[in-house]
């Protein structure tokens, strides 16, 4: 039997942030399994799939607070789950400190824009626009 | 083939490759999400603009890419459940290899079932009725 060395890690003070991040990935992941697979089922599989999606279809769904809440939760959980995943990937593969820093700034900026834009659209959408 | 070293799930064989696939599918889906929030935001611009852009999703090539996206999301979801089973279920680590095969089998069956409803329209369009 081979003994495995301890994983490489940078020497720094351990905060509980990484533990909360670990738990968040699993909890959000569990919710996202339901939210995202439900979303894919409705949008791509049932009743004609993507061929029937148009502005009127979106307006019909977002007339209901249920689907707005669904999509809002989906947006926030998916974006935060994905951003945290990409943060881990950047930490793993970007070797230089400055590369890591700028990639993460780019990541956080994009996440901020996506969350603000998406939230604004869900809250300010007007089904009677047409 | 050499046995996976003891004491780890993530070095070598099923444990490692399912982790690699989890990363790759995760990054792909994240980039799609960025584009998808932007295209959906067009509902606020005008019904016409939104419909024009959504029309690209209905073309055969993008429809095929969507099928790939569904494959990536579904793998990531099922393997995520496997990870949670390994982390939180006491027998999870012992059965991680069987869980990997369960994930792949379920993924394949669900993708086979999704192929008809997702791709039927494209199939008719490309090969005639």
Coordinates of C-alpha atoms in Angstrom, one line a residue:
Chain A
X1 CA 0.0 0.0 0.0
X2 CA 1.3 3.4 -1.0
X3 CA 1.1 6.3 1.4
X4 CA -0.1 9.5 0.0
X5 CA 1.7 12.7 0.9
X6 CA -0.4 15.5 2.3
X7 CA -1.7 17.8 -0.4
X8 CA 0.3 20.9 -1.3
X9 CA -1.0 24.0 0.4
X10 CA 0.2 27.5 0.9
X11 CA 1.2 28.3 4.5
X12 CA -1.3 30.8 5.7
X13 CA -3.7 31.3 8.5
X14 CA -6.8 29.1 8.2
X15 CA -10.0 30.9 8.3
X16 CA -13.4 29.2 8.2
X17 CA -14.2 30.9 4.9
X18 CA -13.0 27.9 2.9
X19 CA -15.2 25.6 5.1
X20 CA -18.3 27.7 4.5
X21 CA -17.4 27.8 0.8
X22 CA -17.2 24.0 0.8
X23 CA -20.6 23.7 2.5
X24 CA -22.1 26.4 0.2
X25 CA -21.1 24.4 -2.9
X26 CA -23.0 21.3 -1.6
X27 CA -26.1 23.1 -0.3
X28 CA -26.5 25.4 -3.4
X29 CA -25.6 22.4 -5.6
X30 CA -28.5 20.4 -4.1
X31 CA -31.0 23.2 -4.7
X32 CA -29.6 23.8 -8.2
X33 CA -30.1 20.2 -9.1
X34 CA -33.9 20.8 -8.7
X35 CA -34.0 24.4 -10.1
X36 CA -31.7 23.9 -13.1
X37 CA -32.9 20.5 -14.2
X38 CA -36.5 21.7 -13.8
X39 CA -35.6 24.7 -15.9
X40 CA -34.0 22.6 -18.6
X41 CA -37.0 20.2 -18.6
X42 CA -39.5 23.0 -19.1
X43 CA -37.4 25.0 -21.6
X44 CA -35.9 22.3 -23.8
X45 CA -37.8 19.0 -23.3
X46 CA -41.5 19.5 -22.6
X47 CA -44.2 20.6 -25.0
X48 CA -42.0 21.5 -28.0
X49 CA -38.9 22.6 -26.2
X50 CA -37.0 25.7 -27.3
X51 CA -39.0 26.0 -30.5
X52 CA -41.9 27.5 -28.6
X53 CA -39.9 30.0 -26.5
X54 CA -40.4 33.6 -27.4
X55 CA -41.1 36.9 -25.7
X56 CA -44.7 36.0 -25.1
X57 CA -43.7 32.7 -23.5
X58 CA -41.4 34.5 -21.1
X59 CA -44.1 37.1 -20.3
X60 CA -46.6 34.3 -19.5
X61 CA -44.2 32.7 -17.1
X62 CA -43.0 35.9 -15.4
X63 CA -46.6 36.9 -14.9
X64 CA -46.5 34.5 -12.0
X65 CA -44.4 35.3 -8.8
X66 CA -43.7 31.6 -8.5
X67 CA -41.5 31.5 -11.7
X68 CA -39.9 34.9 -10.9
X69 CA -38.9 33.6 -7.5
X70 CA -37.7 30.4 -9.2
X71 CA -35.6 32.2 -11.7
X72 CA -34.2 34.7 -9.1
X73 CA -33.0 31.9 -6.9
X74 CA -31.6 30.1 -9.8
X75 CA -29.7 33.2 -11.0
X76 CA -28.2 33.9 -7.6
X77 CA -27.3 30.3 -6.6
X78 CA -25.9 29.4 -10.1
X79 CA -23.9 32.6 -10.4
X80 CA -22.4 32.3 -6.9
X81 CA -21.8 28.5 -7.2
X82 CA -20.1 29.1 -10.6
X83 CA -18.1 32.0 -9.4
X84 CA -16.9 30.1 -6.4
X85 CA -16.0 27.1 -8.6
X86 CA -14.0 29.4 -11.0
X87 CA -12.3 30.9 -8.0
X88 CA -11.0 27.5 -7.1
X89 CA -10.0 26.7 -10.6
X90 CA -8.0 30.0 -10.8
X91 CA -6.3 29.3 -7.5
X92 CA -5.3 25.9 -8.7
X93 CA -3.9 26.8 -12.1
X94 CA -2.8 30.5 -12.1
X95 CA 0.7 30.4 -10.7
X96 CA 1.8 34.0 -10.6
X97 CA 0.3 36.2 -7.8
X98 CA -0.6 39.0 -10.2
X99 CA -2.2 36.6 -12.8
X100 CA -4.3 35.1 -10.0
X101 CA -5.3 38.5 -8.7
X102 CA -6.4 39.9 -12.1
X103 CA -8.2 36.8 -13.2
X104 CA -10.2 36.9 -10.0
X105 CA -10.9 40.6 -10.4
X106 CA -12.3 39.9 -13.9
X107 CA -14.3 37.0 -12.4
X108 CA -15.8 39.1 -9.6
X109 CA -16.6 42.0 -11.9
X110 CA -18.4 39.7 -14.4
X111 CA -20.3 38.0 -11.5
X112 CA -21.4 41.4 -10.2
X113 CA -22.6 42.6 -13.6
X114 CA -24.5 39.3 -14.2
X115 CA -26.2 39.4 -10.8
X116 CA -27.2 43.1 -11.0
X117 CA -28.4 42.9 -14.6
X118 CA -30.3 39.6 -14.0
X119 CA -31.9 40.8 -10.8
X120 CA -32.9 44.1 -12.4
X121 CA -34.5 42.3 -15.4
X122 CA -36.5 39.9 -13.2
X123 CA -37.8 42.7 -11.0
X124 CA -38.5 45.3 -13.6
X125 CA -39.9 43.1 -16.4
X126 CA -43.3 44.4 -17.6
X127 CA -45.5 41.6 -19.2
X128 CA -47.7 44.3 -20.7
X129 CA -44.8 45.9 -22.7
X130 CA -46.2 44.5 -26.0
Chain B
X1 CA -3.3 -1.2 -14.8
X2 CA -1.7 0.0 -11.6
X3 CA -4.0 0.1 -8.6
X4 CA -5.0 3.6 -7.3
X5 CA -3.0 4.5 -4.3
X6 CA -4.7 4.0 -1.0
X7 CA -6.1 6.8 1.1
X8 CA -7.4 9.0 -1.6
X9 CA -10.4 9.3 -3.8
X10 CA -9.2 11.9 -6.1
X11 CA -5.9 10.5 -7.4
X12 CA -6.2 8.0 -10.3
X13 CA -9.0 6.1 -12.0
X14 CA -12.7 6.8 -11.6
X15 CA -12.3 9.3 -8.7
X16 CA -9.9 11.5 -10.6
X17 CA -11.5 11.3 -14.0
X18 CA -15.0 12.1 -12.7
X19 CA -13.4 15.1 -10.9
X20 CA -11.8 16.3 -14.1
X21 CA -15.1 16.0 -16.0
X22 CA -16.8 17.8 -13.1
X23 CA -14.4 20.8 -13.5
X24 CA -14.6 20.9 -17.3
X25 CA -18.4 20.7 -17.4
X26 CA -18.6 23.3 -14.5
X27 CA -16.5 25.9 -16.4
X28 CA -18.4 25.3 -19.6
X29 CA -21.8 25.8 -17.9
X30 CA -20.5 28.9 -16.1
X31 CA -19.5 30.6 -19.4
X32 CA -22.9 29.7 -20.9
X33 CA -24.6 31.2 -17.9
X34 CA -22.9 34.6 -18.6
X35 CA -24.2 34.6 -22.2
X36 CA -27.6 33.3 -21.2
X37 CA -28.2 36.1 -18.7
X38 CA -27.3 38.7 -21.4
X39 CA -29.6 37.2 -24.0
X40 CA -32.5 36.9 -21.5
X41 CA -31.9 40.6 -20.5
X42 CA -33.1 41.5 -24.0
X43 CA -36.7 40.9 -22.8
X44 CA -36.4 44.3 -21.2
X45 CA -35.3 45.9 -24.5
X46 CA -38.1 44.9 -26.8
X47 CA -40.2 41.8 -27.7
X48 CA -38.8 42.0 -31.2
X49 CA -35.1 42.1 -30.2
X50 CA -35.6 39.2 -27.8
X51 CA -37.4 37.0 -30.4
X52 CA -34.6 37.7 -33.0
X53 CA -31.9 36.6 -30.7
X54 CA -33.8 33.6 -29.3
X55 CA -34.3 32.5 -32.9
X56 CA -30.6 31.5 -33.1
X57 CA -31.3 29.0 -30.3
X58 CA -33.7 27.3 -32.7
X59 CA -31.2 26.8 -35.5
X60 CA -29.8 23.2 -36.0
X61 CA -26.2 24.0 -35.0
X62 CA -27.1 25.9 -31.8
X63 CA -29.8 23.3 -31.0
X64 CA -27.0 20.6 -31.2
X65 CA -24.8 22.8 -28.9
X66 CA -27.8 23.0 -26.5
X67 CA -27.9 19.2 -26.4
X68 CA -24.2 19.3 -25.4
X69 CA -25.0 21.9 -22.8
X70 CA -27.8 19.7 -21.3
X71 CA -25.2 16.8 -21.3
X72 CA -22.7 18.9 -19.4
X73 CA -25.3 20.2 -16.9
X74 CA -26.8 16.8 -16.3
X75 CA -23.3 15.2 -15.7
X76 CA -22.4 18.0 -13.3
X77 CA -25.7 17.6 -11.4
X78 CA -25.5 13.8 -11.1
X79 CA -21.8 13.8 -10.2
X80 CA -22.5 16.5 -7.7
X81 CA -25.0 14.2 -6.0
X82 CA -22.3 11.5 -6.0
X83 CA -19.9 13.9 -4.3
X84 CA -22.5 14.7 -1.7
X85 CA -23.1 11.0 -1.2
X86 CA -19.3 10.5 -0.7
X87 CA -19.1 13.4 1.7
X88 CA -22.2 12.9 3.8
X89 CA -23.2 9.2 3.6
X90 CA -21.1 7.0 5.7
X91 CA -21.0 4.2 3.1
X92 CA -20.4 6.7 0.3
X93 CA -16.6 6.5 0.1
X94 CA -16.7 2.7 0.0
X95 CA -19.1 2.7 -3.0
X96 CA -17.7 5.7 -4.9
X97 CA -16.7 3.5 -7.8
X98 CA -20.2 2.0 -8.1
X99 CA -21.6 5.5 -7.7
X100 CA -19.5 6.6 -10.7
X101 CA -21.0 3.9 -12.8
X102 CA -24.5 4.7 -11.5
X103 CA -23.9 8.4 -12.5
X104 CA -22.8 7.4 -16.0
X105 CA -25.6 4.9 -16.6
X106 CA -28.3 7.4 -15.4
X107 CA -26.7 10.2 -17.5
X108 CA -26.7 8.0 -20.6
X109 CA -30.3 6.9 -20.1
X110 CA -31.6 10.4 -19.4
X111 CA -29.6 11.8 -22.4
X112 CA -31.1 9.1 -24.6
X113 CA -34.5 10.0 -23.4
X114 CA -33.9 13.7 -24.0
X115 CA -32.5 13.3 -27.5
X116 CA -35.9 12.9 -29.2
X117 CA -37.7 15.9 -27.6
X118 CA -34.7 18.2 -27.8
X119 CA -33.5 17.3 -31.3
X120 CA -36.6 16.2 -33.2
X121 CA -37.3 19.6 -34.8
X122 CA -33.7 19.9 -35.9
X123 CA -33.7 16.4 -37.3
X124 CA -36.8 17.1 -39.4
X125 CA -35.3 20.4 -40.6
X126 CA -32.0 18.9 -41.7
X127 CA -33.2 15.5 -43.1
X128 CA -36.7 16.5 -44.3
X129 CA -39.9 15.1 -42.8

